[in-house]
Amino acid sequence: MIEMIPVAYPLIGEDEVLAVSEVLKSGMLAQGKNVARFEEEFASYIGVEHAVATSSGTAALDVALKAIGIGEGDEVIVPSFTFIASANSILFQGARPVFVDVDRTTFNIDPDDLLEKITPKTKAVIGVHLFGHPFDLKAIGEICDDHNLYLIEDAAQAHGAEYNGKRVGGFGTIGCFSFYATKNMTTGEGGMITTDDDELAGRCRLIRSHGEREKYNHTILGYNLRMTDIQAAIGIIQLRKLEEFNRKRIKNAEYLNRHLRMEGLITPHKKGEVKHVYHQYVIKLEDDFPMSRDAFCEYLRSNGVGCAVHYPIPIYEQPLYQQLGYGEQRCPVASALARKVLSLPVHPALTEEDLGHIIEVINNL
Ligand SMILES: Cc1ncc(COP(=O)(O)O)c(C=O)c1O
């Protein structure tokens, strides 16, 4: 059997193992001093005043939207081409997701279509730094300012990505990160909220933990969406490795860009003003590509190259959203991309041999 180069692979070293075992032996497993330290170090890395750790990226979005005050009757604009959590966080507040189309080259939120989708009910915009490429923060930021809208940065796939030299997660009202196992840095499961707003950060802390201001004094309705000290111990070490992980992702992506030669295969686009951290390396297969995407995936896998489709269905076409009455929605670019995109391995665990094999398999098609 051919061994498969996986499309994602978490890099965990002995130092993470040691840190976890220290927490396990300490008797303090739940949210404690490791979470506090991870928050402090993450806030400083992103360049914001506050970071609030959560149990997942989905929890981060949920807490952030609730803290901002999104609720019934509100509309929140979100790209149609992203992971479903970006939109579901709006549904969880009883608000209505309004889907906006994406740019055909960066796959990110399209400012022109965003303008078309704003109504008197619009309260916020969730921009997603998809696949590690920052969205157009200047254009989207200006639209949000002009229309008095909150801007939520979904940076679940963009730890360490930069826009004009500044790290994402510090541009909008609030930023949300995920530390799921496949992300640029991981805690297994986990999330982080980033903001410069003291009051908003305080509300996030309350919502994350039963609205508890001090021990057994509950001032608002909250959940238990806390991170454990076990996860935070991993996160502290992964954060120190993040720049090196990203450097390798960028190097791997540049290698693939230089060597992939196939008609109809378009390598990922990167705008000049951004640092793209290649959470995924997403190619497009145009009509002149010699095979169907399904057949190409099968060919890759049978030759030991893992691949995946991010994402095969625009969110409004998902069965859940069809049941919610989104049948008439049309985002033509998102619909076309869903049929064309394919993610190839780019993670930092790839060896030179792996990269050479990926190129050989594709160029010899
Ligand atoms: C764009 C985006 N938003 C939100 C999330 C949710 O994060 P989590 O899986 O940690 O809940 C993800 C995770 O895959 C994501 O890719």
Short mmCIF file of C-alpha atoms and ligand atoms in Angstrom, two decimals:
data_model
loop_
_atom_site.label_atom_id
_atom_site.label_comp_id
_atom_site.label_asym_id
_atom_site.label_seq_id
_atom_site.Cartn_x
_atom_site.Cartn_y
_atom_site.Cartn_z
CA MET A 1 0.00 0.00 0.00
CA ILE A 2 1.27 3.52 -0.85
CA GLU A 3 1.78 5.76 2.17
CA MET A 4 -0.30 8.93 1.99
CA ILE A 5 1.09 12.46 2.44
CA PRO A 6 -1.68 13.90 4.63
CA VAL A 7 -3.34 17.18 3.68
CA ALA A 8 -2.94 18.38 7.30
CA TYR A 9 -0.71 17.23 10.14
CA PRO A 10 -0.29 18.71 13.66
CA LEU A 11 3.36 19.11 14.70
CA ILE A 12 3.60 18.22 18.39
CA GLY A 13 7.00 17.86 20.07
CA GLU A 14 8.36 16.52 23.33
CA ASP A 15 8.06 20.03 24.83
CA GLU A 16 4.26 20.00 24.43
CA VAL A 17 4.15 16.47 25.93
CA LEU A 18 6.21 17.64 28.92
CA ALA A 19 4.10 20.76 29.45
CA VAL A 20 0.89 18.71 29.42
CA SER A 21 2.29 16.18 31.84
CA GLU A 22 3.28 19.01 34.21
CA VAL A 23 -0.29 20.32 34.16
CA LEU A 24 -1.67 16.82 34.72
CA LYS A 25 0.57 16.37 37.74
CA SER A 26 -0.20 19.84 39.13
CA GLY A 27 -3.76 19.09 40.25
CA MET A 28 -5.07 22.20 38.41
CA LEU A 29 -6.55 21.00 35.13
CA ALA A 30 -9.33 23.49 34.37
CA GLN A 31 -8.94 27.19 33.44
CA GLY A 32 -6.06 28.48 35.56
CA LYS A 33 -2.67 30.13 35.35
CA ASN A 34 -1.72 28.54 32.01
CA VAL A 35 -4.84 29.98 30.38
CA ALA A 36 -4.03 33.43 31.84
CA ARG A 37 -0.47 33.22 30.51
CA PHE A 38 -1.55 31.95 27.09
CA GLU A 39 -4.03 34.86 26.84
CA GLU A 40 -1.36 37.39 27.78
CA GLU A 41 1.17 36.01 25.29
CA PHE A 42 -1.39 35.70 22.48
CA ALA A 43 -2.61 39.30 23.01
CA SER A 44 0.97 40.52 22.88
CA TYR A 45 1.70 38.47 19.72
CA ILE A 46 -1.35 39.87 17.89
CA GLY A 47 -0.73 43.37 19.26
CA VAL A 48 -4.04 43.87 21.10
CA GLU A 49 -4.97 44.76 24.68
CA HIS A 50 -6.99 41.64 25.45
CA ALA A 51 -7.21 37.97 24.52
CA VAL A 52 -9.91 35.70 25.94
CA ALA A 53 -9.43 31.94 25.55
CA THR A 54 -12.38 29.68 24.74
CA SER A 55 -13.07 25.99 24.23
CA SER A 56 -13.13 26.30 20.40
CA GLY A 57 -13.15 28.78 17.51
CA THR A 58 -16.90 28.31 17.24
CA ALA A 59 -17.21 29.24 20.93
CA ALA A 60 -15.04 32.33 20.29
CA LEU A 61 -17.41 33.52 17.52
CA ASP A 62 -20.48 32.73 19.61
CA VAL A 63 -19.18 34.60 22.68
CA ALA A 64 -17.95 37.54 20.56
CA LEU A 65 -21.30 38.04 18.80
CA LYS A 66 -23.21 37.75 22.06
CA ALA A 67 -20.85 40.23 23.76
CA ILE A 68 -21.35 42.73 20.93
CA GLY A 69 -25.10 42.40 21.44
CA ILE A 70 -26.16 40.69 18.19
CA GLY A 71 -29.67 39.30 18.64
CA GLU A 72 -33.11 38.70 17.18
CA GLY A 73 -34.04 41.03 14.33
CA ASP A 74 -30.41 41.78 13.44
CA GLU A 75 -28.75 40.90 10.15
CA VAL A 76 -25.07 39.98 10.05
CA ILE A 77 -23.24 39.79 6.72
CA VAL A 78 -20.93 36.81 6.19
CA PRO A 79 -19.16 35.31 3.15
CA SER A 80 -20.93 32.41 1.46
CA PHE A 81 -17.61 30.61 0.92
CA THR A 82 -16.19 29.65 4.34
CA PHE A 83 -16.51 27.00 7.04
CA ILE A 84 -20.07 26.73 8.32
CA ALA A 85 -19.19 27.93 11.86
CA SER A 86 -18.72 31.50 10.55
CA ALA A 87 -22.44 31.64 9.66
CA ASN A 88 -23.87 29.38 12.35
CA SER A 89 -22.55 31.73 15.04
CA ILE A 90 -25.10 34.27 13.72
CA LEU A 91 -27.95 31.74 13.87
CA PHE A 92 -27.01 30.94 17.47
CA GLN A 93 -27.83 34.55 18.41
CA GLY A 94 -31.28 34.32 16.79
CA ALA A 95 -30.04 36.77 14.11
CA ARG A 96 -30.10 36.33 10.32
CA PRO A 97 -26.98 35.55 8.29
CA VAL A 98 -26.91 37.47 4.99
CA PHE A 99 -24.53 35.87 2.51
CA VAL A 100 -22.12 37.91 0.43
CA ASP A 101 -20.12 36.71 -2.56
CA VAL A 102 -16.33 36.43 -2.63
CA ASP A 103 -13.47 37.64 -4.79
CA ARG A 104 -12.55 35.09 -7.48
CA THR A 105 -8.80 35.42 -6.90
CA THR A 106 -8.39 35.70 -3.10
CA PHE A 107 -11.63 33.78 -2.27
CA ASN A 108 -12.33 36.50 0.32
CA ILE A 109 -15.34 38.75 1.00
CA ASP A 110 -16.16 41.01 -1.96
CA PRO A 111 -16.52 44.69 -0.88
CA ASP A 112 -18.79 45.58 -3.84
CA ASP A 113 -21.25 42.80 -3.12
CA LEU A 114 -21.07 43.64 0.60
CA LEU A 115 -22.31 47.16 -0.16
CA GLU A 116 -25.31 45.67 -2.01
CA LYS A 117 -26.25 43.50 0.97
CA ILE A 118 -26.40 46.23 3.65
CA THR A 119 -29.94 47.01 4.91
CA PRO A 120 -31.25 49.06 7.85
CA LYS A 121 -31.19 45.81 9.87
CA THR A 122 -27.48 45.12 9.27
CA LYS A 123 -25.57 45.32 12.52
CA ALA A 124 -22.26 43.61 11.83
CA VAL A 125 -20.00 42.06 9.20
CA ILE A 126 -18.00 38.87 9.73
CA GLY A 127 -14.96 38.93 7.44
CA VAL A 128 -13.06 35.65 7.12
CA HIS A 129 -9.32 35.57 6.43
CA LEU A 130 -9.88 32.45 4.36
CA PHE A 131 -7.09 29.88 3.96
CA GLY A 132 -4.68 32.31 5.68
CA HIS A 133 -5.00 35.20 3.18
CA PRO A 134 -6.22 38.39 4.91
CA PHE A 135 -9.36 39.91 3.42
CA ASP A 136 -9.38 43.51 2.14
CA LEU A 137 -9.29 45.12 5.59
CA LYS A 138 -9.04 48.65 4.18
CA ALA A 139 -12.13 48.45 1.97
CA ILE A 140 -14.21 46.39 4.41
CA GLY A 141 -13.09 48.52 7.38
CA GLU A 142 -14.13 51.71 5.58
CA ILE A 143 -17.55 50.28 4.66
CA CYS A 144 -18.11 49.23 8.29
CA ASP A 145 -17.09 52.70 9.53
CA ASP A 146 -19.32 54.48 6.99
CA HIS A 147 -22.35 52.34 7.87
CA ASN A 148 -21.70 52.11 11.61
CA LEU A 149 -21.30 48.32 11.56
CA TYR A 150 -19.27 46.12 13.89
CA LEU A 151 -16.47 44.24 12.13
CA ILE A 152 -15.74 40.73 13.38
CA GLU A 153 -12.55 39.18 11.99
CA ASP A 154 -12.87 35.41 11.69
CA ALA A 155 -9.15 34.65 11.87
CA ALA A 156 -9.64 30.94 12.58
CA GLN A 157 -7.33 30.14 9.63
CA ALA A 158 -4.93 33.08 9.85
CA HIS A 159 -2.71 33.06 12.96
CA GLY A 160 0.22 35.35 12.18
CA ALA A 161 -1.14 36.56 8.81
CA GLU A 162 -0.49 40.26 8.20
CA TYR A 163 -2.13 43.13 6.36
CA ASN A 164 0.20 46.07 5.61
CA GLY A 165 2.65 44.71 8.18
CA LYS A 166 0.15 44.34 11.04
CA ARG A 167 -1.17 41.00 12.31
CA VAL A 168 -4.82 40.20 11.66
CA GLY A 169 -7.15 39.89 14.63
CA GLY A 170 -6.40 43.46 15.72
CA PHE A 171 -8.19 45.42 12.97
CA GLY A 172 -11.91 44.92 13.67
CA THR A 173 -14.12 45.35 16.72
CA ILE A 174 -13.12 41.85 17.72
CA GLY A 175 -11.13 38.90 16.30
CA CYS A 176 -11.76 35.15 16.67
CA PHE A 177 -9.17 32.37 16.30
CA SER A 178 -9.40 28.56 16.31
CA PHE A 179 -6.79 26.13 17.59
CA TYR A 180 -8.37 23.02 16.06
CA ALA A 181 -5.87 20.25 15.29
CA THR A 182 -5.33 21.18 11.62
CA LYS A 183 -4.82 24.92 12.19
CA ASN A 184 -1.50 26.82 11.87
CA MET A 185 -1.09 26.31 15.61
CA THR A 186 -3.15 23.97 17.76
CA THR A 187 -4.36 23.09 21.23
CA GLY A 188 -6.34 20.06 19.95
CA GLU A 189 -9.55 22.05 20.26
CA GLY A 190 -9.59 25.66 21.42
CA GLY A 191 -10.21 29.27 20.49
CA MET A 192 -9.23 32.85 21.29
CA ILE A 193 -10.98 36.23 21.13
CA THR A 194 -8.87 39.35 20.59
CA THR A 195 -9.88 42.99 21.14
CA ASP A 196 -8.65 46.39 22.29
CA ASP A 197 -12.02 47.19 23.89
CA ASP A 198 -11.84 46.76 27.70
CA GLU A 199 -15.59 46.55 28.20
CA LEU A 200 -16.11 44.06 25.38
CA ALA A 201 -13.30 41.85 26.69
CA GLY A 202 -14.91 41.92 30.15
CA ARG A 203 -18.28 40.85 28.71
CA CYS A 204 -16.59 38.02 26.78
CA ARG A 205 -15.01 36.76 30.02
CA LEU A 206 -18.42 36.78 31.73
CA ILE A 207 -20.24 35.02 28.86
CA ARG A 208 -17.47 32.41 28.64
CA SER A 209 -17.98 31.41 32.26
CA HIS A 210 -21.55 31.53 33.60
CA GLY A 211 -21.64 35.31 33.86
CA GLU A 212 -19.55 34.94 36.99
CA ARG A 213 -17.96 38.23 38.08
CA GLU A 214 -16.49 36.72 41.24
CA LYS A 215 -16.89 33.29 42.80
CA TYR A 216 -20.63 32.36 42.80
CA ASN A 217 -21.74 35.89 41.92
CA HIS A 218 -23.46 35.61 38.52
CA THR A 219 -24.40 38.90 36.90
CA ILE A 220 -25.49 37.81 33.40
CA LEU A 221 -26.46 34.61 31.58
CA GLY A 222 -23.33 32.82 30.44
CA TYR A 223 -22.12 29.42 29.30
CA ASN A 224 -19.21 27.19 30.14
CA LEU A 225 -17.02 27.74 27.07
CA ARG A 226 -13.70 27.82 28.92
CA MET A 227 -10.34 26.46 27.79
CA THR A 228 -8.51 24.01 30.08
CA ASP A 229 -5.00 24.55 31.43
CA ILE A 230 -4.04 21.38 29.53
CA GLN A 231 -4.93 23.02 26.21
CA ALA A 232 -3.33 26.33 27.22
CA ALA A 233 -0.04 24.59 28.12
CA ILE A 234 0.08 23.24 24.54
CA GLY A 235 -0.94 26.64 23.14
CA ILE A 236 1.87 28.52 24.93
CA ILE A 237 4.47 26.28 23.27
CA GLN A 238 2.75 26.22 19.88
CA LEU A 239 2.63 30.03 19.87
CA ARG A 240 6.42 30.13 20.25
CA LYS A 241 6.70 27.85 17.21
CA LEU A 242 4.09 29.63 15.10
CA GLU A 243 6.45 31.94 13.18
CA GLU A 244 8.62 28.97 12.18
CA PHE A 245 5.54 26.89 11.24
CA ASN A 246 4.30 29.77 9.06
CA ARG A 247 7.75 30.29 7.51
CA LYS A 248 7.70 26.63 6.41
CA ARG A 249 4.14 26.88 5.09
CA ILE A 250 5.12 29.92 3.00
CA LYS A 251 8.28 28.19 1.74
CA ASN A 252 6.28 25.07 0.81
CA ALA A 253 3.64 27.16 -0.97
CA GLU A 254 6.31 29.07 -2.93
CA TYR A 255 7.93 25.78 -3.94
CA LEU A 256 4.58 24.43 -5.21
CA ASN A 257 3.90 27.75 -7.01
CA ARG A 258 7.26 27.55 -8.78
CA HIS A 259 7.06 23.92 -9.85
CA LEU A 260 3.41 23.09 -10.56
CA ARG A 261 2.97 23.04 -14.34
CA MET A 262 -0.39 21.85 -15.58
CA GLU A 263 -2.76 23.40 -18.02
CA GLY A 264 -5.87 24.66 -16.27
CA LEU A 265 -4.33 24.47 -12.80
CA ILE A 266 -4.27 27.89 -11.10
CA THR A 267 -2.01 28.27 -8.05
CA PRO A 268 -3.14 30.45 -5.09
CA HIS A 269 -3.12 34.22 -5.51
CA LYS A 270 -1.41 36.48 -2.96
CA LYS A 271 -1.97 40.22 -2.84
CA GLY A 272 1.09 42.46 -2.40
CA GLU A 273 -0.01 44.03 0.89
CA VAL A 274 -0.54 40.77 2.78
CA LYS A 275 1.46 38.06 4.50
CA HIS A 276 -0.42 34.89 3.48
CA VAL A 277 0.13 32.07 6.00
CA TYR A 278 -1.27 29.27 3.81
CA HIS A 279 -3.53 27.51 6.28
CA GLN A 280 -4.54 25.75 3.08
CA TYR A 281 -2.87 25.71 -0.34
CA VAL A 282 -5.93 25.94 -2.58
CA ILE A 283 -5.64 25.49 -6.32
CA LYS A 284 -8.38 26.07 -8.89
CA LEU A 285 -9.04 23.61 -11.69
CA GLU A 286 -10.34 25.53 -14.70
CA ASP A 287 -12.41 24.09 -17.57
CA ASP A 288 -9.31 23.25 -19.66
CA PHE A 289 -7.90 21.04 -16.88
CA PRO A 290 -7.70 17.55 -18.41
CA MET A 291 -9.84 15.71 -15.82
CA SER A 292 -12.72 16.17 -13.45
CA ARG A 293 -11.90 17.20 -9.88
CA ASP A 294 -13.16 13.87 -8.53
CA ALA A 295 -10.99 11.89 -10.93
CA PHE A 296 -7.98 14.10 -10.13
CA CYS A 297 -8.49 13.55 -6.35
CA GLU A 298 -8.64 9.84 -6.90
CA TYR A 299 -5.48 9.98 -9.02
CA LEU A 300 -3.66 11.99 -6.31
CA ARG A 301 -4.74 9.71 -3.49
CA SER A 302 -3.90 6.54 -5.38
CA ASN A 303 -0.40 8.03 -5.83
CA GLY A 304 0.01 8.88 -2.14
CA VAL A 305 -0.93 12.58 -2.23
CA GLY A 306 -3.68 13.58 0.21
CA CYS A 307 -6.10 16.31 -0.87
CA ALA A 308 -9.40 17.83 0.25
CA VAL A 309 -12.09 20.19 -1.00
CA HIS A 310 -12.52 23.38 1.03
CA TYR A 311 -15.46 23.88 0.53
CA PRO A 312 -17.65 21.83 -1.80
CA ILE A 313 -20.93 23.70 -1.06
CA PRO A 314 -21.54 27.45 -0.52
CA ILE A 315 -23.13 27.80 2.91
CA TYR A 316 -26.54 28.97 1.67
CA GLU A 317 -26.79 25.74 -0.38
CA GLN A 318 -26.17 23.55 2.70
CA PRO A 319 -29.25 21.47 3.64
CA LEU A 320 -29.53 23.38 6.96
CA TYR A 321 -29.77 26.73 5.14
CA GLN A 322 -32.09 25.37 2.48
CA GLN A 323 -34.45 24.35 5.30
CA LEU A 324 -34.17 27.92 6.61
CA GLY A 325 -35.42 29.32 3.30
CA TYR A 326 -32.18 30.37 1.57
CA GLY A 327 -33.27 28.71 -1.72
CA GLU A 328 -33.25 31.92 -3.75
CA GLN A 329 -29.81 33.10 -2.64
CA ARG A 330 -27.18 33.36 -5.40
CA CYS A 331 -23.48 34.06 -5.02
CA PRO A 332 -22.14 33.08 -8.45
CA VAL A 333 -18.42 33.28 -7.63
CA ALA A 334 -18.82 31.15 -4.49
CA SER A 335 -20.90 28.60 -6.43
CA ALA A 336 -18.27 28.37 -9.19
CA LEU A 337 -15.37 28.11 -6.70
CA ALA A 338 -17.09 25.30 -4.81
CA ARG A 339 -16.84 23.22 -8.01
CA LYS A 340 -13.23 24.17 -8.85
CA VAL A 341 -11.14 24.34 -5.67
CA LEU A 342 -8.82 21.68 -4.32
CA SER A 343 -6.46 21.82 -1.32
CA LEU A 344 -3.02 20.22 -1.58
CA PRO A 345 -0.66 19.49 1.37
CA VAL A 346 1.32 22.58 2.49
CA HIS A 347 1.76 21.95 6.24
CA PRO A 348 5.13 22.38 7.98
CA ALA A 349 5.66 18.63 8.46
CA LEU A 350 6.22 18.15 4.69
CA THR A 351 9.72 17.06 3.73
CA GLU A 352 11.59 18.03 0.54
CA GLU A 353 10.91 14.50 -0.65
CA ASP A 354 7.16 14.95 -0.03
CA LEU A 355 7.14 18.20 -2.01
CA GLY A 356 9.10 16.60 -4.86
CA HIS A 357 6.64 13.70 -4.90
CA ILE A 358 3.60 16.02 -5.03
CA ILE A 359 5.10 17.90 -8.00
CA GLU A 360 6.11 14.73 -9.82
CA VAL A 361 2.68 13.13 -9.42
CA ILE A 362 0.86 16.25 -10.66
CA ASN A 363 3.23 17.26 -13.48
CA ASN A 364 3.30 13.65 -14.79
CA LEU A 365 -0.48 13.46 -15.03
C1 LIG B 1 -13.19 30.02 9.06
C2 LIG B 1 -13.49 29.25 10.31
N1 LIG B 1 -14.28 29.80 11.25
C3 LIG B 1 -14.57 29.16 12.39
C4 LIG B 1 -14.08 27.90 12.67
C5 LIG B 1 -14.49 27.20 13.92
O1 LIG B 1 -13.43 26.80 14.73
P1 LIG B 1 -13.50 25.48 15.62
O2 LIG B 1 -13.43 24.30 14.72
O3 LIG B 1 -12.30 25.59 16.52
O4 LIG B 1 -14.77 25.53 16.39
C6 LIG B 1 -13.25 27.29 11.73
C7 LIG B 1 -12.70 25.95 12.00
O5 LIG B 1 -12.49 25.14 11.17
C8 LIG B 1 -12.95 27.97 10.52
O6 LIG B 1 -12.18 27.41 9.58
#
